[in-house]
mmCIF file of C-alpha atoms in Angstrom:
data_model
loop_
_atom_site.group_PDB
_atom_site.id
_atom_site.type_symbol
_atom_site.label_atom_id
_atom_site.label_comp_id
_atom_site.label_asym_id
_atom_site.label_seq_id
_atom_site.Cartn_x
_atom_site.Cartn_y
_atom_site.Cartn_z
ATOM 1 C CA UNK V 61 82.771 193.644 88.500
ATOM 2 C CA UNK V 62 82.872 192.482 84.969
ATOM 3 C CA UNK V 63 80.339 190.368 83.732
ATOM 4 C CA UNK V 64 82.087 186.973 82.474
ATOM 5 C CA UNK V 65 81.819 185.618 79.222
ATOM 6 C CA UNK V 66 79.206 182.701 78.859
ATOM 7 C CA UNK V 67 80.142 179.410 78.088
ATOM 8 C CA UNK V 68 80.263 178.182 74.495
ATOM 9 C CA UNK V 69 78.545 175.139 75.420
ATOM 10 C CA UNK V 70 75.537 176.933 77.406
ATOM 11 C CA UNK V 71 72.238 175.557 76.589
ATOM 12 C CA UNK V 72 69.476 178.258 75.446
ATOM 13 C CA UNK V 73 65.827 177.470 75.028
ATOM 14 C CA UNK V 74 65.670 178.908 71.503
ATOM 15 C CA UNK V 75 69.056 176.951 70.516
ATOM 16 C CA UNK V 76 70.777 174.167 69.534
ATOM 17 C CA UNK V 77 71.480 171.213 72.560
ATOM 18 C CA UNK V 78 69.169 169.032 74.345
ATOM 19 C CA UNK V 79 65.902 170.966 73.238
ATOM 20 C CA UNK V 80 67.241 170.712 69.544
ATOM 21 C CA UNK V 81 68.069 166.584 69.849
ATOM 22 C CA UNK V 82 64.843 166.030 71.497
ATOM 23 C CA UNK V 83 62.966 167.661 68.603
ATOM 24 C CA UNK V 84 65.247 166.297 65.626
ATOM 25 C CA UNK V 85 64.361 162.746 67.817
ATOM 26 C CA UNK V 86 60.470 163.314 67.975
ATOM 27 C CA UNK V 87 60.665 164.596 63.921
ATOM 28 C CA UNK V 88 62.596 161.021 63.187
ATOM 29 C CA UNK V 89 60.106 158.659 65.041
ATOM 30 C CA UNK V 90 56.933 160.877 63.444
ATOM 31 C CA UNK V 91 58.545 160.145 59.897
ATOM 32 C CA UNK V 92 59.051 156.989 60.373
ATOM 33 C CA UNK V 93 62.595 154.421 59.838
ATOM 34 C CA UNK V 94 63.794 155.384 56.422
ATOM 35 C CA UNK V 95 62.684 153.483 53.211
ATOM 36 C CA UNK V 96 66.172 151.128 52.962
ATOM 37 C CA UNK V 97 66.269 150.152 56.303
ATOM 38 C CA UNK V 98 65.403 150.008 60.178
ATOM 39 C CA UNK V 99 62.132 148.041 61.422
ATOM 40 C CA UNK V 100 59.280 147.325 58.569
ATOM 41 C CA UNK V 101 56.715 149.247 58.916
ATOM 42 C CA UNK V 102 52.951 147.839 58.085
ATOM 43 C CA UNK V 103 50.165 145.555 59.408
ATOM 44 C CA UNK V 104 51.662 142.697 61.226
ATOM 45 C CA UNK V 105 51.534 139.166 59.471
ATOM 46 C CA UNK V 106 48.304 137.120 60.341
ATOM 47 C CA UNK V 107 48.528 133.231 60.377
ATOM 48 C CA UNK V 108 46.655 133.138 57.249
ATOM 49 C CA UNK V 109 48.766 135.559 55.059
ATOM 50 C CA UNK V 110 51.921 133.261 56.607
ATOM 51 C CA UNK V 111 49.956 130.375 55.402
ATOM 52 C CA UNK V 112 49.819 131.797 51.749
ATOM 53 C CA UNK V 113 53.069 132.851 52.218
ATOM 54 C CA UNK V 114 54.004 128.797 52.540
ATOM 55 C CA UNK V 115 51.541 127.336 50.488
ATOM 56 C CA UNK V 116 52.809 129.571 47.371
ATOM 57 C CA UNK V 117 56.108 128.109 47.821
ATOM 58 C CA UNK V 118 55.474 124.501 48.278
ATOM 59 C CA UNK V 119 55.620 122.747 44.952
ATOM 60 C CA UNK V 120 52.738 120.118 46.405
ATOM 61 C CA UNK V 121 50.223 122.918 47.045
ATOM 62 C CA UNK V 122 50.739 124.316 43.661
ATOM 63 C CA UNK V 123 50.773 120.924 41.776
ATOM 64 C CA UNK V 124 47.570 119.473 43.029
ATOM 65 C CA UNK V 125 45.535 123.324 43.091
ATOM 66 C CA UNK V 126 46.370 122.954 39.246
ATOM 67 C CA UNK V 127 45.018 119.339 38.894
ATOM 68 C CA UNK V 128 42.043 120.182 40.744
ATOM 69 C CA UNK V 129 41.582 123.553 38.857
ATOM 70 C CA UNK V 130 41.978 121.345 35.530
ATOM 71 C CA UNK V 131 39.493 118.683 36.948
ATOM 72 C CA UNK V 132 36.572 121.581 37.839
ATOM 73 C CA UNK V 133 36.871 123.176 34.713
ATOM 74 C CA UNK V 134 36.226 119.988 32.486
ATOM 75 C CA UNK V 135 33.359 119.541 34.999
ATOM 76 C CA UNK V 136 31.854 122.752 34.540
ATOM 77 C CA UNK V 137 32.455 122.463 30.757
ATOM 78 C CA UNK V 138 33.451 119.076 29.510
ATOM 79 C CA UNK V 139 32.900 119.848 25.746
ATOM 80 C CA UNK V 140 36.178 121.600 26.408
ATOM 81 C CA UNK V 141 37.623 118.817 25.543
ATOM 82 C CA UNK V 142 35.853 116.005 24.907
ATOM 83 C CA UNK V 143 33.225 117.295 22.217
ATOM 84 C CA UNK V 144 31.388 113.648 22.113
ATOM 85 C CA UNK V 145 28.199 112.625 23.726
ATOM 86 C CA UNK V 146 28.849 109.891 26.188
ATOM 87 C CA UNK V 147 25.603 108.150 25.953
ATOM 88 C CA UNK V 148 25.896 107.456 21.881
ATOM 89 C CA UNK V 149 27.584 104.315 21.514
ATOM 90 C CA UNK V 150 28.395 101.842 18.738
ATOM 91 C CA UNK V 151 27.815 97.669 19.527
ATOM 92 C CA UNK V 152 30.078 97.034 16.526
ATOM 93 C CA UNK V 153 33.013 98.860 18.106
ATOM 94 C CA UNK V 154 32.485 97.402 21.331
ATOM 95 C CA UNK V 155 35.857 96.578 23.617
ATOM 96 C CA UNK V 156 37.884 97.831 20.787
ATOM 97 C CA UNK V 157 41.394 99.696 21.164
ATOM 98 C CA UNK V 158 42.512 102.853 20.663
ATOM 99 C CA UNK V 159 41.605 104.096 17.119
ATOM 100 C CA UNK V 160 41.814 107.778 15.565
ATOM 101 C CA UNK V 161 39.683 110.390 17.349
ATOM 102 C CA UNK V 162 39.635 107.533 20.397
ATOM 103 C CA UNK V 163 42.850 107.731 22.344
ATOM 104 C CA UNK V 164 41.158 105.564 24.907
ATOM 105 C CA UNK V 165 38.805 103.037 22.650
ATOM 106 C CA UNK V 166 35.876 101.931 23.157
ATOM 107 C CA UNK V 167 33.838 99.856 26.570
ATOM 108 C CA UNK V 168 31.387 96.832 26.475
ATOM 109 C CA UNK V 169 28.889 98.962 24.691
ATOM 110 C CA UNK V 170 30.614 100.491 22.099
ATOM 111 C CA UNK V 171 30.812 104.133 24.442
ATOM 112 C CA UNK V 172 33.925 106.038 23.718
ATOM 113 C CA UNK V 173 35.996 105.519 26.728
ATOM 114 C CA UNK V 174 38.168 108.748 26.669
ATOM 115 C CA UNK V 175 34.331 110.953 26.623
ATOM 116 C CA UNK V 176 32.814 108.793 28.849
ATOM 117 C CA UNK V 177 35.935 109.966 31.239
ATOM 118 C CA UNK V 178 35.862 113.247 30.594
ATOM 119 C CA UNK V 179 32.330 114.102 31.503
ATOM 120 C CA UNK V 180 32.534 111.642 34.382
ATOM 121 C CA UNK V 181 34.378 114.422 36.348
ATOM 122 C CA UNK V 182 31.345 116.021 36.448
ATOM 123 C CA UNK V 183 29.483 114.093 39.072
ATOM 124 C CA UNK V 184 32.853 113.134 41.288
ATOM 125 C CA UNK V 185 33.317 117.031 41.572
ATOM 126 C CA UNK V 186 29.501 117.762 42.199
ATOM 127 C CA UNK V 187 29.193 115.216 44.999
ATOM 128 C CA UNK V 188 32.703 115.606 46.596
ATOM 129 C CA UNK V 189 32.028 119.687 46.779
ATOM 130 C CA UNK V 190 28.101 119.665 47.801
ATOM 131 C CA UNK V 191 28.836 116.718 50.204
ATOM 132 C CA UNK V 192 31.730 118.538 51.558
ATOM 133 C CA UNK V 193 30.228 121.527 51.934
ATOM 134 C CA UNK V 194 27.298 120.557 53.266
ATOM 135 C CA UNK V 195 28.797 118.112 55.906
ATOM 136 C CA UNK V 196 31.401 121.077 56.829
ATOM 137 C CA UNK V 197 28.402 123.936 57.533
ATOM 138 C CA UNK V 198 26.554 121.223 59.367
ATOM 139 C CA UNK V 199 29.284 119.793 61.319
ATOM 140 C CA UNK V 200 30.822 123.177 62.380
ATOM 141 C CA UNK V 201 27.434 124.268 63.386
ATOM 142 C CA UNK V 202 26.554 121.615 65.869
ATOM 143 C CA UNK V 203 30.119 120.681 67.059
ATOM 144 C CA UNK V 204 30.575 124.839 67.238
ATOM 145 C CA UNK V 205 27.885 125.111 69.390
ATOM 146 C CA UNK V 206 27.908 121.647 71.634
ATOM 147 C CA UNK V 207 32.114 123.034 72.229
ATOM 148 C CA UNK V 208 30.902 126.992 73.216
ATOM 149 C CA UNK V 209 28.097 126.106 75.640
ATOM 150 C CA UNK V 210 28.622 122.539 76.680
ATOM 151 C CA UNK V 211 26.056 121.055 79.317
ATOM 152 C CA UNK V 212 23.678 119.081 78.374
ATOM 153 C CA UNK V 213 23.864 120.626 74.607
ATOM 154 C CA UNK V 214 27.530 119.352 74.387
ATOM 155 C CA UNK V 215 26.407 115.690 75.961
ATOM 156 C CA UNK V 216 23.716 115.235 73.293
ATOM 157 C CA UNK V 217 25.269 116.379 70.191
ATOM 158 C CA UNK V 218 28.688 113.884 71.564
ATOM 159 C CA UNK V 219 26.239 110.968 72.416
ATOM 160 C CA UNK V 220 24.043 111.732 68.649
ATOM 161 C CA UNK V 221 27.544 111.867 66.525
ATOM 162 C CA UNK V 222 28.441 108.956 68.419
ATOM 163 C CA UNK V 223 25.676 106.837 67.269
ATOM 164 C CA UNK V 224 26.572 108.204 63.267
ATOM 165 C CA UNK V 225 30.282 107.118 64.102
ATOM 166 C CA UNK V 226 28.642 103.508 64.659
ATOM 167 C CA UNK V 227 27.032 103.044 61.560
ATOM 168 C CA UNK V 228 29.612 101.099 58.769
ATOM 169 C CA UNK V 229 29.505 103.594 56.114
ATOM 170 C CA UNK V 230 29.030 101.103 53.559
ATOM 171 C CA UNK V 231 26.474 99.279 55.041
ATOM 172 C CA UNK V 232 24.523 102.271 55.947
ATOM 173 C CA UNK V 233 25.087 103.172 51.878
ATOM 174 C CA UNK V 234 23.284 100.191 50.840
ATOM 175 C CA UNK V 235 20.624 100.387 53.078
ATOM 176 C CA UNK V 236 20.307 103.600 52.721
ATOM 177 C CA UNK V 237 20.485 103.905 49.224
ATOM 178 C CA UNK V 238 18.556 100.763 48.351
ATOM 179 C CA UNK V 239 15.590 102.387 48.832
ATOM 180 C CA UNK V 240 16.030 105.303 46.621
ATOM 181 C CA UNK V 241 14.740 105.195 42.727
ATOM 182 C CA UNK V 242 17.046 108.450 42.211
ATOM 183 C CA UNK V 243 20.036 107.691 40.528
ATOM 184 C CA UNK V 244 20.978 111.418 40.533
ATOM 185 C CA UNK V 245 23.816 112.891 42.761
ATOM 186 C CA UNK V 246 21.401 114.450 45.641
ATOM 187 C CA UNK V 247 20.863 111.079 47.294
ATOM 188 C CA UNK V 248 24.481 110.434 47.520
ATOM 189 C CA UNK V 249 24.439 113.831 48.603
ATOM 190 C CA UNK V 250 22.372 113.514 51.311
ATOM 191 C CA UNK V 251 23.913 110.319 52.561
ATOM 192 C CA UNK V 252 27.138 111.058 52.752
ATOM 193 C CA UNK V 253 26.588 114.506 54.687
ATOM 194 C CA UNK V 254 24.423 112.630 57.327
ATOM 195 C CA UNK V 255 26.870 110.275 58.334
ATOM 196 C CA UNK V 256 30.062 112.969 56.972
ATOM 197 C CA UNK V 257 28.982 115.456 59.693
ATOM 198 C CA UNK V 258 30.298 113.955 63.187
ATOM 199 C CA UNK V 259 33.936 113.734 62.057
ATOM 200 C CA UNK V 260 33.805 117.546 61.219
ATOM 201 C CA UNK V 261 32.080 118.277 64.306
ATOM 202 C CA UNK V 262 34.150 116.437 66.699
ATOM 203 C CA UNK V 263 36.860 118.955 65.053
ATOM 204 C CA UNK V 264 35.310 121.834 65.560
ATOM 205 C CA UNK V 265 34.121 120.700 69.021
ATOM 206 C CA UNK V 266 37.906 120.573 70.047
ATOM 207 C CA UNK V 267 38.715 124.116 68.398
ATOM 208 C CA UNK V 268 36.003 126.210 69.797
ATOM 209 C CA UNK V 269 36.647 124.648 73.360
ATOM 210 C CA UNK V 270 40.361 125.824 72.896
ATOM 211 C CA UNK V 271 40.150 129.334 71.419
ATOM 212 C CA UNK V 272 36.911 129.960 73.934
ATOM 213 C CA UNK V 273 40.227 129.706 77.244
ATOM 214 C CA UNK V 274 42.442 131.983 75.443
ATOM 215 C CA UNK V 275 42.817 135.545 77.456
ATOM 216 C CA UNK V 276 40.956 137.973 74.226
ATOM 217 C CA UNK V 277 37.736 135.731 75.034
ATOM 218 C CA UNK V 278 37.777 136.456 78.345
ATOM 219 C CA UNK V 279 38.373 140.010 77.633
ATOM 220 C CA UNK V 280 35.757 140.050 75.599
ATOM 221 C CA UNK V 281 33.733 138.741 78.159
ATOM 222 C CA UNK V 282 34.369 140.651 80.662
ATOM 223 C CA UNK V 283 34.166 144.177 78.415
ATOM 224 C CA UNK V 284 30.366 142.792 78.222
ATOM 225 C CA UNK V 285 30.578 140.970 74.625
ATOM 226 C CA UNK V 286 27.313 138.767 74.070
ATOM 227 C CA UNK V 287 27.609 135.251 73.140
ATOM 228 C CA UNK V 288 27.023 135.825 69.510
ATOM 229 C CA UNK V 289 29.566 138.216 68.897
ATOM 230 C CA UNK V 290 32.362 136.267 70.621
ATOM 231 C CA UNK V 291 31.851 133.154 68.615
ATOM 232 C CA UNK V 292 31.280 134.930 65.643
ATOM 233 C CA UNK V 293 33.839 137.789 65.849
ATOM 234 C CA UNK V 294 36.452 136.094 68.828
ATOM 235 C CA UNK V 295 36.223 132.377 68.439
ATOM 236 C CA UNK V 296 35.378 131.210 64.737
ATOM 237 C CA UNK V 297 37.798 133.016 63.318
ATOM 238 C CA UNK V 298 40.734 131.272 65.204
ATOM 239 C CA UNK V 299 39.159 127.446 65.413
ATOM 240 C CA UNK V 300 38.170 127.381 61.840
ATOM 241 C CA UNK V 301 42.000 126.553 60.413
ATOM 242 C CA UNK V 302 41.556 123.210 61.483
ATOM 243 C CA UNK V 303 38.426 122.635 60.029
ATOM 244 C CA UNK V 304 39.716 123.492 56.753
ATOM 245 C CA UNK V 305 42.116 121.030 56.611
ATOM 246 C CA UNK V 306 40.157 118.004 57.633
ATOM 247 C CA UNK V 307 37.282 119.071 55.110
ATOM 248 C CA UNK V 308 40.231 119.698 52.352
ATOM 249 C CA UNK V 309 41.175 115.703 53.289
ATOM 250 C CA UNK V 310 37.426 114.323 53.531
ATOM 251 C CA UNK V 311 36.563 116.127 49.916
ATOM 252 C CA UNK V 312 38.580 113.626 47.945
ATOM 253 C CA UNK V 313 37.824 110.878 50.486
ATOM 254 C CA UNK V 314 33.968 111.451 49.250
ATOM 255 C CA UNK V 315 34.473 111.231 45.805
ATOM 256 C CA UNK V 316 36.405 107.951 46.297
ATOM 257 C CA UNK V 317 33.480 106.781 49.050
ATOM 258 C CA UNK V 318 30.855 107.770 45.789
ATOM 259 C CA UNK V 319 32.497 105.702 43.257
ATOM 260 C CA UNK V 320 32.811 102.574 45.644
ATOM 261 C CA UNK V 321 28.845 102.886 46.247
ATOM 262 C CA UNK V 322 28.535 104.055 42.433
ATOM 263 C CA UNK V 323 30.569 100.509 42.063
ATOM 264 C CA UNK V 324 28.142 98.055 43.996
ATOM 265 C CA UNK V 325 25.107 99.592 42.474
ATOM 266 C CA UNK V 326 23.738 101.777 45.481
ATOM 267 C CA UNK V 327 25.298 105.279 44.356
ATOM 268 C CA UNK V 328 24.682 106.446 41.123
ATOM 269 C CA UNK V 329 22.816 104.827 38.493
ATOM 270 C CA UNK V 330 22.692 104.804 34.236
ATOM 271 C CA UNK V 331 22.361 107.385 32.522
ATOM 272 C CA UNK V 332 24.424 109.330 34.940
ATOM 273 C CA UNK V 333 27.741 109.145 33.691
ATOM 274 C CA UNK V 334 29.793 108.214 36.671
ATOM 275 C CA UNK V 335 33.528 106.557 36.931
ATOM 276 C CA UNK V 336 32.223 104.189 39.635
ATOM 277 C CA UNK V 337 29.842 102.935 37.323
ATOM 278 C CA UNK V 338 32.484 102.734 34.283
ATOM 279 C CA UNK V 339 34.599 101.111 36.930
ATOM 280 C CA UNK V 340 32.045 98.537 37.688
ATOM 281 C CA UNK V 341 30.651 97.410 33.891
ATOM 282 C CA UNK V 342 34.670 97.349 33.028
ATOM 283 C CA UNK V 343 35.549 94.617 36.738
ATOM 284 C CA UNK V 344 33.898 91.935 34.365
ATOM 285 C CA UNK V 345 35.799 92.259 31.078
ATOM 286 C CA UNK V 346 39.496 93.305 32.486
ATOM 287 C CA UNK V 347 40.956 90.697 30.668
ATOM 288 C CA UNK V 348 39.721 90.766 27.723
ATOM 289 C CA UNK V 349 39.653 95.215 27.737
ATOM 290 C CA UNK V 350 41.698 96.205 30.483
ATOM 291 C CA UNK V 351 41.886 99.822 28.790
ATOM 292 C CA UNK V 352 38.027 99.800 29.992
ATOM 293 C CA UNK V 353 39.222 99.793 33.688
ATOM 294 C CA UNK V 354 42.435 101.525 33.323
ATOM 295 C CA UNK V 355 41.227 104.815 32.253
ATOM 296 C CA UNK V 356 38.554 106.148 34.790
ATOM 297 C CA UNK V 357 40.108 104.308 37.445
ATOM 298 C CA UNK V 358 43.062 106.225 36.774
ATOM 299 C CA UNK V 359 41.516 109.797 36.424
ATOM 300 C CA UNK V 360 39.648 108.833 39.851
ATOM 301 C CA UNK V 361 43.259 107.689 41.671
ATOM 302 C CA UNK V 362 44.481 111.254 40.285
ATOM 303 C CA UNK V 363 41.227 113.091 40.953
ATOM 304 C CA UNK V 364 41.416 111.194 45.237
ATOM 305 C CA UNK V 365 45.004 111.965 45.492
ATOM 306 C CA UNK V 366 44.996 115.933 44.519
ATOM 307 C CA UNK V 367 42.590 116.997 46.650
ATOM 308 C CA UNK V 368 44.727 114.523 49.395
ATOM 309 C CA UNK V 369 47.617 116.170 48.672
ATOM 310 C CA UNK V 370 46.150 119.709 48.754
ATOM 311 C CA UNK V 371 44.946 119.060 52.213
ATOM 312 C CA UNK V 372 48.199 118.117 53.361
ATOM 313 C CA UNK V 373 49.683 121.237 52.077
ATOM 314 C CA UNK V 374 47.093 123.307 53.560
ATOM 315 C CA UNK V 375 47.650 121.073 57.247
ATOM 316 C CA UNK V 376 51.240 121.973 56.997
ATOM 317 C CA UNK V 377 50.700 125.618 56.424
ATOM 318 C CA UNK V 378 48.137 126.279 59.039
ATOM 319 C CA UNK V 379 49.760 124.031 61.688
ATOM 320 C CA UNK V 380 52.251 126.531 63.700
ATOM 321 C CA UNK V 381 53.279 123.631 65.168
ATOM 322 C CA UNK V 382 54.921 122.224 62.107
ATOM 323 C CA UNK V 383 56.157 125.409 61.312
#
């Protein structure tokens, strides 16, 4: 018999059909989508490269990171623009106006107002970042710790920043700081951090008890993970976003909390140039020099409500609830 023709549409190993789609198919997924479209390709998006995402965009964020840039720098290097020394003064100029070379004129002493404000950035800044700071690492240490192990190490750190939260700040200032000869910044410092701390680790507390339930801990556990590397590498990173907002908040809550003990004579003392003390030597004479007052009480207003307004923005980016 003859041997029929075979099909046209016959399927040979070495040929086109199935074998040739599946390999054209395993070629496409190996390159990748094309350039102009189909599914980005990359790292995924963490929360914190959203949150710059956001925080570039909002017009509060950028304001107040520019204000608060501005402020550092003049505290780093007030000479940048204020070139006079804010200790020489003149009695025969005293409570006078504004005068060439003295936009804001002159206080009870005959200091230039506009130098004396310039260079009193410089000891708002260093207590509201070193009192931050050190309240912060403190805070997130203890309230870290109390929230990953609990027990009896989480009922004596609550019960300890308990007793802090029961102290009036300003009260505990002036006893305190009565006692101290320092006028410098450290005792400030130093106060404000030991009674700053339990707010920042009640925080932290509530973070690290949260992120310690959530299913990679546990994996982590159970793959054998010690407890230093899952509070290091699993935990901390994901409980310290809200951290960073309430310390963002409490920074320019300091610096108004220095001036105010700078104003009733327990912070910071002469020759530090401070605006509390400006403030307070400027209460007395308002009526008679009001430009005494209105000047570093303004800067400090400004100074309080940029780094309140930068925590805000940085709450609203890192909150993926408000999102």
């Amino acid at each position: 018999m003859p041997e029929s023709p075979e099909p046209q549409d016959a399927i040979t190993p070495a040929g086109g059909g199935a074998m040739s789609l599946a390999t054209s198919e395993a070629e496409t997924l190996e390159k990748g989508p094309p350039p102009s479209g189909g599914v980005p390709t990359g790292r995924p998006r963490s929360l914190w490269s959203d949150a710059w995402q956001d925080l570039r965009r909002n017009p509060v964020f950028v304001v107040s990171a520019l204000i608060i840039v501005f402020l550092v720098l003049i505290a780093i290097w007030p000479e940048m623009i204020a070139s006079g020394n804010p200790l020489q003064c003149d009695l025969a100029k005293a409570q006078d106006g504004s005068a060439p070379g003295h936009p804001f004129g002159y206080d009870a002493q005959g200091c230039d107002v506009y130098t004396r404000t310039v260079h009193g950035a410089r000891a708002s800044i260093t207590v509201g970042i070193c009192a931050t700071a050190g309240a912060t690492l403190l805070g997130s240490v203890l309230g870290g710790l109390a929230g990953f192990f609990g027990g009896w190490w989480d009922a004596l750190l609550s019960r300890l920043a308990d007793i802090f939260f029961g102290i009036p700040i300003i009260l505990g200032g002036l006893v305190f700081l009565s006692v101290v000869t320092s006028g410098s910044v450290w005792p400030v410092v130093g106060f404000i951090v030991l009674l700053g701390w339990p707010q920042i680790s009640r925080i932290a507390r509530g973070a690290v008890v949260t992120a310690k339930q959530n299913d990679y801990v546990q994996a982590a556990r159970a793959l054998g993970a010690g407890n230093g590397r899952m509070l290091l590498r699993h935990i901390a990173p994901n409980a310290v976003a809200p951290v960073i907002v309430v310390a963002t908040i409490a920074l320019g809550t300091y610096i108004a909390l220095e001036a105010t003990l700078s104003f009733i004579g327990v912070g910071l003392k002469p020759p530090t140039v401070s605006w509390g003390i400006d403030i307070s030597n400027a209460s007395v004479q308002i009526r008679n020099a009001p430009h005494m007052l209105l000047w570093p009480a303004g800067a400090l207003s400004i100074t309080v409500l940029a780094f309140i307004m930068l925590g805000d923005a940085v709450r609203d980016a890192l909150d993926p609830k408000l999102r």
